[in-house]
Coordinates of C-alpha atoms and ligand atoms in Angstrom, one line a residue:
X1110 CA -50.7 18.2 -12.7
X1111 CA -53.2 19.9 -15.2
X1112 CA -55.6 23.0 -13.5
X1113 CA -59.1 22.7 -14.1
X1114 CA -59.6 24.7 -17.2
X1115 CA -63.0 26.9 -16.4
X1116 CA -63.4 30.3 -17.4
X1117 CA -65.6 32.9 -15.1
X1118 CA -69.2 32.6 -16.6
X1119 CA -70.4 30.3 -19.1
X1120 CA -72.2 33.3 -21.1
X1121 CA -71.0 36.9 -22.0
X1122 CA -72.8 39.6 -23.1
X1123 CA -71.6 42.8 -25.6
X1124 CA -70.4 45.4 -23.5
X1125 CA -72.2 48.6 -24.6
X1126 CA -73.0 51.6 -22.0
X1127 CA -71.9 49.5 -19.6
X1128 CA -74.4 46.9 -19.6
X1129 CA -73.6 42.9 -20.7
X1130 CA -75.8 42.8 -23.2
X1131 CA -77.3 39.9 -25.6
X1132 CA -76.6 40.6 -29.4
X1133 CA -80.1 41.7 -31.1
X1134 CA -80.1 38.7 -33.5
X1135 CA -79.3 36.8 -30.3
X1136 CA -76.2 35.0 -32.0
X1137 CA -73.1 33.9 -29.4
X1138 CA -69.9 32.5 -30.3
X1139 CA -67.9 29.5 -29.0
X1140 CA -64.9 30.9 -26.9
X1141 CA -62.2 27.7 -27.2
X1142 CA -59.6 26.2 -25.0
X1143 CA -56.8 26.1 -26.8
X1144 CA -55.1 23.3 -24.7
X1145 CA -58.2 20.9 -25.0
X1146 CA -60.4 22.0 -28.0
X1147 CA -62.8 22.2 -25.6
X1148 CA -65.4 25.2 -25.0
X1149 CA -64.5 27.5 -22.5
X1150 CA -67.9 30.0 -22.8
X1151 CA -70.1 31.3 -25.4
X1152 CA -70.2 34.9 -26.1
X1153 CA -72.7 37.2 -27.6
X1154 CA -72.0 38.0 -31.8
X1155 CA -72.6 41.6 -32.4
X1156 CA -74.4 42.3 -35.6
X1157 CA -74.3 45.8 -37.3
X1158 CA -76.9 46.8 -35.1
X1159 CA -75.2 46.3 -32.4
X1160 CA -72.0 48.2 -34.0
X1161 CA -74.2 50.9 -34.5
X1162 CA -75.7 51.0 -30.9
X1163 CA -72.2 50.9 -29.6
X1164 CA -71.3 54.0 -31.7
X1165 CA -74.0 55.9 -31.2
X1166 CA -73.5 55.1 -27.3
X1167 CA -69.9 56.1 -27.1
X1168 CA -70.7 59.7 -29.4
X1169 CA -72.9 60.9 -26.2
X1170 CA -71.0 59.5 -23.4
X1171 CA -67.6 61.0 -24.7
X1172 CA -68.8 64.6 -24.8
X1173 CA -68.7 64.3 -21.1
X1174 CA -65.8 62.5 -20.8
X1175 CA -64.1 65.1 -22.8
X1176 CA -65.1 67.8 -21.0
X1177 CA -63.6 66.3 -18.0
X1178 CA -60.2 68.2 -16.3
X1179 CA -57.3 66.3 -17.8
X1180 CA -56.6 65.9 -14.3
X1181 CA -59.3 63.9 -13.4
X1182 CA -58.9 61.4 -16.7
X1183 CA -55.2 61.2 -15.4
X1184 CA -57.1 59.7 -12.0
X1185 CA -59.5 57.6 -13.8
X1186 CA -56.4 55.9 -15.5
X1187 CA -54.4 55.5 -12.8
X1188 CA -57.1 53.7 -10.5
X1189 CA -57.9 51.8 -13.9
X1190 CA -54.4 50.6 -13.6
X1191 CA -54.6 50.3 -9.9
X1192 CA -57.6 48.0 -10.6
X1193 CA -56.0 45.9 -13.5
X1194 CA -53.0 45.1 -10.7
X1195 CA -55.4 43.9 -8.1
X1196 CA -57.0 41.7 -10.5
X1197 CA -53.7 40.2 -12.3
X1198 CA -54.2 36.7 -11.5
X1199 CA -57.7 36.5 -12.4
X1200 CA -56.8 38.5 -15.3
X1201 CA -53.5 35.9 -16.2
X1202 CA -56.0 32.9 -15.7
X1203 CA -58.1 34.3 -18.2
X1204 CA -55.2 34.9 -21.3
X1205 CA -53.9 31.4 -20.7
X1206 CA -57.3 30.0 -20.9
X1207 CA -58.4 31.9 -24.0
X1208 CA -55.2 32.2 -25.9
X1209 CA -52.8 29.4 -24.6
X1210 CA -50.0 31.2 -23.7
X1211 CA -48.2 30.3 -20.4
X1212 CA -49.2 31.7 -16.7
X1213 CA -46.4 33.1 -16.3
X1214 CA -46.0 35.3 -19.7
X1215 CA -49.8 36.1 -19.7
X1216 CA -49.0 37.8 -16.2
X1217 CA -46.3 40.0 -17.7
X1218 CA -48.8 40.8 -20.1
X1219 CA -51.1 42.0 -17.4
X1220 CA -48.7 43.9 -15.8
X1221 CA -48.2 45.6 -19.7
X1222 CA -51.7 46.4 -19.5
X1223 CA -51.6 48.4 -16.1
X1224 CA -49.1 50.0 -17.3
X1225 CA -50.0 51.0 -19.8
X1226 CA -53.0 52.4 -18.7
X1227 CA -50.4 53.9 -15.9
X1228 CA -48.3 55.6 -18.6
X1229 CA -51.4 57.6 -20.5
X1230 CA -52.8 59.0 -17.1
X1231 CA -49.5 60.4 -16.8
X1232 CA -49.8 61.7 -20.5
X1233 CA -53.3 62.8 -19.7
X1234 CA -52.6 66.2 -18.6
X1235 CA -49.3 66.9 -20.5
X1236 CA -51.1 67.4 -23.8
X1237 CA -49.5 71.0 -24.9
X1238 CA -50.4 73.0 -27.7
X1239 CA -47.4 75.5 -29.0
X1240 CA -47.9 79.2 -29.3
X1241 CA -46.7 80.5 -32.6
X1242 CA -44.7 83.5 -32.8
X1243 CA -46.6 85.8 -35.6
X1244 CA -45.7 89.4 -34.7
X1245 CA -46.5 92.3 -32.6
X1246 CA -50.1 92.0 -34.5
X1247 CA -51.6 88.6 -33.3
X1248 CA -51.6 85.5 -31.0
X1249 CA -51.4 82.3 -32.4
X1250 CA -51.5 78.7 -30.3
X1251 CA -52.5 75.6 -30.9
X1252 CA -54.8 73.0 -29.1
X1253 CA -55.0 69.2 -29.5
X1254 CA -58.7 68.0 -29.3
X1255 CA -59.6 64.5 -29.1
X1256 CA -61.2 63.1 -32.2
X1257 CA -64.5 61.9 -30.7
X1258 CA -65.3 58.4 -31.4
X1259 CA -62.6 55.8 -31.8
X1260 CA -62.2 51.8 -33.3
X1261 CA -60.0 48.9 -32.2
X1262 CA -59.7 46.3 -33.9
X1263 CA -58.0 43.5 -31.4
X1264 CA -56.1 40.0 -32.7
X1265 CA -55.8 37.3 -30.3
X1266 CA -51.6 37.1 -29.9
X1267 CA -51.8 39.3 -26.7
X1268 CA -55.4 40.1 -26.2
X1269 CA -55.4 42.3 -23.1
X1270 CA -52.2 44.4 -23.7
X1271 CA -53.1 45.3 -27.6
X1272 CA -56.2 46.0 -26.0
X1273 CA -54.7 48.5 -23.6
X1274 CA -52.0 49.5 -26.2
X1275 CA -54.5 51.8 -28.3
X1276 CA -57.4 51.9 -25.5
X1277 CA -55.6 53.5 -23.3
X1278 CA -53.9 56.8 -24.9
X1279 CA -57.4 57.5 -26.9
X1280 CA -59.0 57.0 -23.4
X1281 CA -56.3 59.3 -22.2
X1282 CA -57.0 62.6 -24.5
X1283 CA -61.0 62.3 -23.9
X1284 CA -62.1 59.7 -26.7
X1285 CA -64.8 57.3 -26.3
X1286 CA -63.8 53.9 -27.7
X1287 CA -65.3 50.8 -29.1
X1288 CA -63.1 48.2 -29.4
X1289 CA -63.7 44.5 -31.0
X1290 CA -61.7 42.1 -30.0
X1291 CA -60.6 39.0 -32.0
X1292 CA -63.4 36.2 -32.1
X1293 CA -61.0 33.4 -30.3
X1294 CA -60.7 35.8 -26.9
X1295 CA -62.8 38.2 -26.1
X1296 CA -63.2 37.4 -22.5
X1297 CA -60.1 39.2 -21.8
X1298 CA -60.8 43.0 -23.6
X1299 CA -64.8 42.4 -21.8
X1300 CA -63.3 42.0 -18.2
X1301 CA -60.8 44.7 -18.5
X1302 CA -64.0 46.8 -19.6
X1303 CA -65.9 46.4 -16.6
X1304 CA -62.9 46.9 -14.5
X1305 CA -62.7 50.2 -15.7
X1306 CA -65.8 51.0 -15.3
X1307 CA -65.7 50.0 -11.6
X1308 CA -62.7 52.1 -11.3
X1309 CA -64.6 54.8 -12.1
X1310 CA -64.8 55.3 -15.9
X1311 CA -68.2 57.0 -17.0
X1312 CA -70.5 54.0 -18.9
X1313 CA -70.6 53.9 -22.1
X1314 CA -67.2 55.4 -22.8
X1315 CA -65.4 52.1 -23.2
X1316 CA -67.7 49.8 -25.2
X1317 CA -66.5 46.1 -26.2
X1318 CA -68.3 44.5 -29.6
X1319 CA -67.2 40.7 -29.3
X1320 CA -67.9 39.3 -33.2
X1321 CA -67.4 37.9 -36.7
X1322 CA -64.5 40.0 -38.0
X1323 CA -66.1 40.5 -41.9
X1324 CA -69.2 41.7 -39.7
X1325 CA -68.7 43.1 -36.5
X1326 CA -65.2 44.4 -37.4
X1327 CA -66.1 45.3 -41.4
X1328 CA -69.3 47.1 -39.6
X1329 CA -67.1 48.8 -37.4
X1330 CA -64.6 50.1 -39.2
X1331 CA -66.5 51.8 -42.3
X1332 CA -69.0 53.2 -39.9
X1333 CA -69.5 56.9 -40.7
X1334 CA -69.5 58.1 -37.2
X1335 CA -66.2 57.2 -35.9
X1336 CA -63.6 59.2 -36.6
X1337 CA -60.3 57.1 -36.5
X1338 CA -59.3 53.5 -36.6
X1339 CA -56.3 51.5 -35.0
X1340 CA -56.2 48.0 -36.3
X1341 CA -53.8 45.4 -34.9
X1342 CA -53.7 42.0 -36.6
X1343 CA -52.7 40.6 -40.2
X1344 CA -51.5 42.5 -43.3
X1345 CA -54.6 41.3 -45.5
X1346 CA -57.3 42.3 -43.0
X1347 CA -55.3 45.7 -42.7
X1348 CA -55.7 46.4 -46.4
X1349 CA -59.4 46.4 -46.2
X1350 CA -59.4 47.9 -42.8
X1351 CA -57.3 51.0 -44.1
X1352 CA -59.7 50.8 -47.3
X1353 CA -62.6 51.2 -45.7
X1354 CA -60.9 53.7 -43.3
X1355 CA -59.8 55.9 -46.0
X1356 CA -63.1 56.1 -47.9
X1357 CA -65.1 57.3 -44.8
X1358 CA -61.8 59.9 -44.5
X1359 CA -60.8 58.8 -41.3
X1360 CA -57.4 58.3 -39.9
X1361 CA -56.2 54.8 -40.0
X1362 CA -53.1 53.1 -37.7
X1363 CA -52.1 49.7 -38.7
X1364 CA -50.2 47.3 -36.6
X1365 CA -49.3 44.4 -39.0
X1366 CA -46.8 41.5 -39.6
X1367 CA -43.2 40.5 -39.8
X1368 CA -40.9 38.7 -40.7
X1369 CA -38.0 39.9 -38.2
X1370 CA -34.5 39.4 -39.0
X1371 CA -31.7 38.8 -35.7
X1372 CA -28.4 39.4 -37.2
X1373 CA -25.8 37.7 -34.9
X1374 CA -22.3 38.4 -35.2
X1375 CA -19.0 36.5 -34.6
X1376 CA -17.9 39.2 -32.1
X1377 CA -21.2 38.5 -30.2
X1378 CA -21.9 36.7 -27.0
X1379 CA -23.2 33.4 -28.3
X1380 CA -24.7 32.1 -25.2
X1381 CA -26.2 35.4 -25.2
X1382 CA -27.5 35.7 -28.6
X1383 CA -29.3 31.8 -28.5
X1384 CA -30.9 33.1 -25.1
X1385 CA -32.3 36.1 -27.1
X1386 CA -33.2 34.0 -30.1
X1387 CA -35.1 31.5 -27.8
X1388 CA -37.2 34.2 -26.1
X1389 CA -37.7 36.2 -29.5
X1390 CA -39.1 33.1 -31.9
X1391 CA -40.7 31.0 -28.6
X1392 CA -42.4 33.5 -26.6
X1393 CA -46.4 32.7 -27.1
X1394 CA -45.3 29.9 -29.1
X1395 CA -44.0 32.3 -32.0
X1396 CA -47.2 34.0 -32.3
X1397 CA -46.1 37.2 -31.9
X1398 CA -45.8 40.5 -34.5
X1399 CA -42.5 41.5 -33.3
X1400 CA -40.8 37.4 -33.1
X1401 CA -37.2 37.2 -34.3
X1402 CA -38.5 34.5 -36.9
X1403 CA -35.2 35.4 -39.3
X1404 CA -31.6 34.7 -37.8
X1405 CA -29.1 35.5 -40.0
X1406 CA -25.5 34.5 -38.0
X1407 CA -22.2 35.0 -39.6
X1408 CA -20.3 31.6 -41.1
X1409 CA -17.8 31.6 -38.7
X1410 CA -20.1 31.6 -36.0
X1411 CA -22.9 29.3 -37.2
X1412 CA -22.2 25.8 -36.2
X1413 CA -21.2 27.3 -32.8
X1414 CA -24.3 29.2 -32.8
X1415 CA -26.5 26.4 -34.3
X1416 CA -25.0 23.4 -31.3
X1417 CA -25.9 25.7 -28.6
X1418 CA -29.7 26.7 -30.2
X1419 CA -30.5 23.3 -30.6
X1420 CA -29.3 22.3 -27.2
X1421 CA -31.6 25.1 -25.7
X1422 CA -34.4 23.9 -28.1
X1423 CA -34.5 20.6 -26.7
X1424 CA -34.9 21.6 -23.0
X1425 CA -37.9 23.5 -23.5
X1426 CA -41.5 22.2 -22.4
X1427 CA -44.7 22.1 -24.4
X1428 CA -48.0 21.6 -22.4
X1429 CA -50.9 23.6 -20.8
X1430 CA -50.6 27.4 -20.6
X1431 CA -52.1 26.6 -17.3
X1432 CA -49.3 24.4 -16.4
X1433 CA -46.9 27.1 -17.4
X1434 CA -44.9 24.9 -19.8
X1435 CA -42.5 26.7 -21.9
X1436 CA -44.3 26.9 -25.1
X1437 CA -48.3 26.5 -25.0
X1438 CA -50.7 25.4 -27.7
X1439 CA -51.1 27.6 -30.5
X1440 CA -54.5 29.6 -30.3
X1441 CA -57.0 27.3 -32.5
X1442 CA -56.7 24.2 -34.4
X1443 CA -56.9 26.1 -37.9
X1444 CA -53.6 27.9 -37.0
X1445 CA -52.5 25.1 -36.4
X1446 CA -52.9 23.2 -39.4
X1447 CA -51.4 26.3 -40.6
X1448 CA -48.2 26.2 -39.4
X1449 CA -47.7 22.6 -40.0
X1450 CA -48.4 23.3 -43.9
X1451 CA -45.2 26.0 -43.1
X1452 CA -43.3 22.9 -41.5
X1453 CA -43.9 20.4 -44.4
X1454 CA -43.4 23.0 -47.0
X1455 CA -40.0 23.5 -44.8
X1456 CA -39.1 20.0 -44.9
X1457 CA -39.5 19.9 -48.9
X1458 CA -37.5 23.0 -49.5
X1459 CA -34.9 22.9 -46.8
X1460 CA -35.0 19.3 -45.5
X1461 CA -35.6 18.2 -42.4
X1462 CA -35.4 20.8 -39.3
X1463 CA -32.4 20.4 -36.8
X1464 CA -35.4 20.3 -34.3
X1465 CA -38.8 20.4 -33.6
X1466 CA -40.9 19.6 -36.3
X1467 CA -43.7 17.9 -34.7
X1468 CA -47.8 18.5 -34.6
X1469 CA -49.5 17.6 -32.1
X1470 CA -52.2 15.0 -32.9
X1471 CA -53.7 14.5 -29.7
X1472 CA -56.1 16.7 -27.5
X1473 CA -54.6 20.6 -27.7
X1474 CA -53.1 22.6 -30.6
X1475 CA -49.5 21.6 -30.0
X1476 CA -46.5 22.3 -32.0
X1477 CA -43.2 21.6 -31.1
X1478 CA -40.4 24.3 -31.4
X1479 CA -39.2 24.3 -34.5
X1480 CA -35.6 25.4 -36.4
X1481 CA -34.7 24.8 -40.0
X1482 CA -30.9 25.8 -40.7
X1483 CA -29.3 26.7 -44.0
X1484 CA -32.4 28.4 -45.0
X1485 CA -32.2 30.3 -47.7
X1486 CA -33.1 34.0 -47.6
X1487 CA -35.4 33.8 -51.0
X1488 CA -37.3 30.7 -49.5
X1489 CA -41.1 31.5 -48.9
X1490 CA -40.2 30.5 -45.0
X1491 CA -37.6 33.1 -45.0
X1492 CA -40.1 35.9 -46.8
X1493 CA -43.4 34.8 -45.5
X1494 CA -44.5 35.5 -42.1
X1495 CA -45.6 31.6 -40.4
X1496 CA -46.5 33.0 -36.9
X1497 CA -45.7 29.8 -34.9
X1498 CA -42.5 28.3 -32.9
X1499 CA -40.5 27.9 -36.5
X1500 CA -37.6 29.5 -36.5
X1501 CA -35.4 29.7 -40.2
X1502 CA -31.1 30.2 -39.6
X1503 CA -29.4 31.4 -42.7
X1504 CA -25.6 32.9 -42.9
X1505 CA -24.0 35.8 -44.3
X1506 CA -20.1 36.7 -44.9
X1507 CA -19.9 40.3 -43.6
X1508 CA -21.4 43.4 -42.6
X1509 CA -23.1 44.1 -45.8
X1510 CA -24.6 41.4 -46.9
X1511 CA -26.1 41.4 -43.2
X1512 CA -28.0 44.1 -43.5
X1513 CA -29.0 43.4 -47.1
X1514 CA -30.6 39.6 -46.3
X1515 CA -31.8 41.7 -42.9
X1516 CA -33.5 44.3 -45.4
X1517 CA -34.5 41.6 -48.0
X1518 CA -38.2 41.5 -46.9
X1519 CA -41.3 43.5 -47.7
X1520 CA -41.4 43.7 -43.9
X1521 CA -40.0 45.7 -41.3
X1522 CA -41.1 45.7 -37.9
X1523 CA -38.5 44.9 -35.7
X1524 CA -34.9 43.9 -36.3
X1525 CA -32.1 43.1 -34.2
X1526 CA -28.0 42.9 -34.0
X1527 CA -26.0 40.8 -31.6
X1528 CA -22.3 42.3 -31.3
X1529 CA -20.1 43.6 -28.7
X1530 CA -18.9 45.9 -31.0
X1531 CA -20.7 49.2 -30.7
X1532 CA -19.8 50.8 -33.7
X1533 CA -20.9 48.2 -35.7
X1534 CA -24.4 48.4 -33.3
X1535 CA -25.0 51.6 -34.4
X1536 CA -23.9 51.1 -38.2
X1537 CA -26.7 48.3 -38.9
X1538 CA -29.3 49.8 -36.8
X1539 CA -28.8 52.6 -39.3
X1540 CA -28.5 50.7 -42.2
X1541 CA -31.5 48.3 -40.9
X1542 CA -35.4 49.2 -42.4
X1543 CA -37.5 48.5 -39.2
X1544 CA -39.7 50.8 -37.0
X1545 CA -37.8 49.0 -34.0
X1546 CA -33.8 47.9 -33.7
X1547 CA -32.9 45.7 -30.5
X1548 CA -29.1 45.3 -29.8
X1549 CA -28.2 42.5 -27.7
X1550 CA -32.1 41.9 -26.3
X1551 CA -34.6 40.9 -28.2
X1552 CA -38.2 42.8 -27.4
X1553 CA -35.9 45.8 -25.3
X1554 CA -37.8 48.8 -25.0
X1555 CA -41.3 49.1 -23.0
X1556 CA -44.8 50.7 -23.1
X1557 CA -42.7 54.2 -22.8
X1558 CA -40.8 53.6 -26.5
X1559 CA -42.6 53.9 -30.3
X1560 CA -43.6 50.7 -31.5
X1561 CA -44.5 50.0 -35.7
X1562 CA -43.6 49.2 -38.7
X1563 CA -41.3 50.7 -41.3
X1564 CA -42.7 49.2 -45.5
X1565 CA -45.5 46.7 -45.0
X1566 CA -45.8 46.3 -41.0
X1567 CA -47.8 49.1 -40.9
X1568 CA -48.6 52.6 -40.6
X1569 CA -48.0 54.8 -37.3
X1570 CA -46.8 54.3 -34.3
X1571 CA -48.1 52.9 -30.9
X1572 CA -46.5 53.4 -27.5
X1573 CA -44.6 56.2 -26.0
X1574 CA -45.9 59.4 -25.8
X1575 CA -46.7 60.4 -30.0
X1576 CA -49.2 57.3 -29.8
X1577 CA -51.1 60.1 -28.2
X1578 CA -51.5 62.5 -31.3
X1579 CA -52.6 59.1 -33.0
X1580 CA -56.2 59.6 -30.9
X1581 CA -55.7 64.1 -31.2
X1582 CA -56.8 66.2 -33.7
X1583 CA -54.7 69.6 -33.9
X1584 CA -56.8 72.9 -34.0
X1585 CA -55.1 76.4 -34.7
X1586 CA -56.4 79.7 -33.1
X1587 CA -54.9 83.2 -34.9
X1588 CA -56.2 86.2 -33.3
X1589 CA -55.9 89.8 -34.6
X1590 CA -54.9 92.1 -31.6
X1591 CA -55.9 95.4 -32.8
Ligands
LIG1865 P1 -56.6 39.1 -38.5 O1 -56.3 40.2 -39.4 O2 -57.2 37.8 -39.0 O3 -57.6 39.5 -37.4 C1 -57.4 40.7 -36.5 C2 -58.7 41.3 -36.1 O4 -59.3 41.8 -37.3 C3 -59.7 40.3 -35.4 O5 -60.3 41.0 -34.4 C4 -60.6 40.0 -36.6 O6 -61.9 39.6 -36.1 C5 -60.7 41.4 -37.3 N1 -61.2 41.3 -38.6 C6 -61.1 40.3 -39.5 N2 -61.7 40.7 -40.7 C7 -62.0 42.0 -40.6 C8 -62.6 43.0 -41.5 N3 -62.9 42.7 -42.7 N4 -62.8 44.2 -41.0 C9 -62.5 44.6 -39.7 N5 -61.9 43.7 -38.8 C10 -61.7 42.4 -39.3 O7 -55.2 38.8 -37.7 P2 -54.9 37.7 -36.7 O8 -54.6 36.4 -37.4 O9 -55.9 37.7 -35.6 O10 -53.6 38.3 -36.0 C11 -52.3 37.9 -36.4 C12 -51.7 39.0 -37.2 O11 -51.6 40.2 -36.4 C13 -50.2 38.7 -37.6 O12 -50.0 39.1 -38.9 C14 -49.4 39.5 -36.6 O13 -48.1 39.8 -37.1 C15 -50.3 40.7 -36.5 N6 -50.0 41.5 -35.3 C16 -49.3 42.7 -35.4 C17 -49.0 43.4 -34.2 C18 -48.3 44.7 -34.3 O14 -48.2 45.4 -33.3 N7 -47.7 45.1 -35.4 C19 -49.3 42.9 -33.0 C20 -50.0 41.6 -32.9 C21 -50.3 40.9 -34.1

């Protein structure tokens, strides 16, 4: 039975110095329902005005929030956290409704967020210069400063985590932020700004600019008073984002694409390995950075391999996010269209998939999970990244040519190895050209390990505890004794 589908307030404001405010040109967006088509809310469009107001905002309210004890940031977090937890439903209820995704992974992505913000209190007051041994003659330390004003660009994948992911550690050091979040859901990043700020986080230090990317997020990122950007979201946006960045000489983090090969050996556990394929390619309906969209299994294991993925394929549900099917609409009905152009383009290369294949006509932006075998590695869905529930199976002979098809992409975010052999574990996660190697899970690791890309998935590092030096700027002091 299908939940009514209502968000919280059938208008939102900007979020600027802690205020819900109307844009200046008085512009709003449609917020969608990805399930129905139908409008969930309108939200206010910043212009560059408001950019500018939200700049100029955060500059004076993070001298004080820099000034603050570390101590006392580390509390702010923590009951920030605290907060985020008591509100998870509410919270949950809002990702399905704006994004799609099912109840029960937008709560795991809640529970991400509080941690998140849980990790980088407990970073808050660890931030440690090194003293620098010069001689009987001076004393020489250094001192990590936040940079002052930072930008976040936001997709819509995972709104409120990626949200957290960057907020949270440039909060942590004594930044002031603005963040704007993707134009499909920004109700998410706007709530988990005023929960901050009701757990105790000055005004005005966490701003949220809901709007047009090539205006609100072009505005924001080449303005000349913020002093760093982290962008999150497609390799093509990132270009001009790090352009832009780069001209203004600011530091730029990019969180981009992939195209993520699973290489799955004959030694491995098969029922294992389809689990972890299933999760890595279905999760959010494939709209995820880090989705293991490439498996490459060994011949002698592929039809094995291939029987028991499309016997798990077929059991899995599509509906409502809010019915917690298994796989949810995708996010609007233009990536939709999208993907099925990736699906017929499939169909004409490859032939027809071993499962799946089918758009949804009706109400909702369905797609059903979708696996094309004997793919080969050159095709463009091998090499280009489709960002839906289509997963591509190709083969290799050995160990080598593994890692080589696993390597052959201009990619690499994540890769991944099933094999109970741990020698050969640790041989192709060397060998392998990704920020990120998972053996025997797929998404293994947490908030507490480095997440990026190696070639064109980006630059820099989020997560773990050097995501805090992405929001630092390192100061030497030399001092002359006598
Ligand atoms: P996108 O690049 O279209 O949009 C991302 C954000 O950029 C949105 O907030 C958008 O409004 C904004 N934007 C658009 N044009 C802009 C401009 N000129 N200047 C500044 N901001 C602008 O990406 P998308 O389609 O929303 O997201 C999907 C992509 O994100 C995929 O490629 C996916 O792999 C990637 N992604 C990467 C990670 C990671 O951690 N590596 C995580 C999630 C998603």
């Amino acid at each position: 039975m299908a939940q009514a589908t209502t968000i919280e307030r059938e208008e939102y404001g900007l979020w600027i110095d802690g205020t819900d405010r109307p844009a200046d040109d008085g512009r709003t967006l449609a917020v969608e329902d990805p399930a129905t088509g139908e409008v969930l809310t309108h939200v206010a469009a910043a212009s560059e005005a408001d950019v500018s107001t939200a700049v100029s905002v955060a500059e004076s309210a993070g001298e004080e929030w820099a000034a603050r004890i570390p101590k006392e940031r580390t509390r702010t977090l923590l009951a920030i956290a605290e907060t985020i937890r008591e509100n998870a439903e509410r919270l949950a209820r809002i990702e399905t409704l704006e994004n799609g995704k099912p109840l029960s992974e937008a709560r795991g992505q809640v529970r991400r967020c509080a941690r998140h913000f849980e990790y980088y209190a407990g970073e808050a007051d660890k931030i440690e210069g090194d003293s620098i041994p010069l001689g009987d003659g001076y004393v020489d330390y250094t001192v990590h400063e936040p940079l002052g004003v930072t930008a976040h660009i936001v997709p819509w994948n995972v709104p409120i985590y990626l949200f957290a992911r960057s907020v949270a550690p440039a909060l942590a050091v004594g930044n002031a932020v603005v963040v704007k979040p993707a134009e499909e859901t920004p109700i998410g990043a706007l709530t988990v700004a005023r929960l901050a700020e009701e757990a105790g986080l000055p005004p005005g230090v966490l701003n949220v600019v809901p709007g047009d990317g090539v205006e609100a997020g072009a505005a924001l990122t080449s303005h000349p008073n913020i002093d760093c950007v982290t962008f999150t979201g497609s390799e093509a946006t990132g270009r001009e984002v790090a352009t832009a960045a780069v001209s203004n000489i600011n530091e730029v983090h990019l969180e981009l694409g992939g195209k993520s090969p699973l290489l799955v050996f004959p030694d491995a556990d098969l029922d294992r390995a389809v689990e972890e394929t299933v999760r890595g390619i279905f999760t959010n309906a494939g709209q995820v950075c880090s989705a293991s969209s490439r498996v490459l299994v060994h011949e002698d294991a592929h039809d094995e391999y291939v029987d028991l993925l499309v016997e798990a394929v077929k059991e899995l549900s599509v509906g409502p996010g809010v019915d917690d099917a298994d796989i949810g609409p995708l996010v609007s009905g233009e990536h939709r269209d999208r993907v099925a152009e990736y699906i017929d383009l499939g169909r004409k290369t490859v032939g027809d998939p071993v499962v799946g294949g089918d758009v949804g006509d009706g109400v909702g932006y369905f797609v059903e999970p979708t696996v094309f075998d004997g793919v080969d590695n050159d095709s463009r869905i091998a090499q280009e990244e489709i960002f839906g529930p289509v997963l591509t199976v190709g083969t290799f002979a050995d160990e080598t040519e593994a890692v080589e098809l696993g390597n052959d992409s201009r990619y690499g975010l994540v890769a991944g190895v099933m094999t109970r052999d741990v020698g050969r574990a640790h041989r192709v996660a060397r060998d392998l050209d990704a920020g990120q190697i998972y053996v025997n899970e797929w998404f293994a690791g947490g908030n507490e390990t480095p997440f990026g890309g190696y070639k064109e998935s980006g630059i820099g590092r989020e997560n773990g505890r050097q995501a805090i030096h992405n929001y630092t700027q390192l100061k030497n002091v030399c001092v002359r004794l006598d």
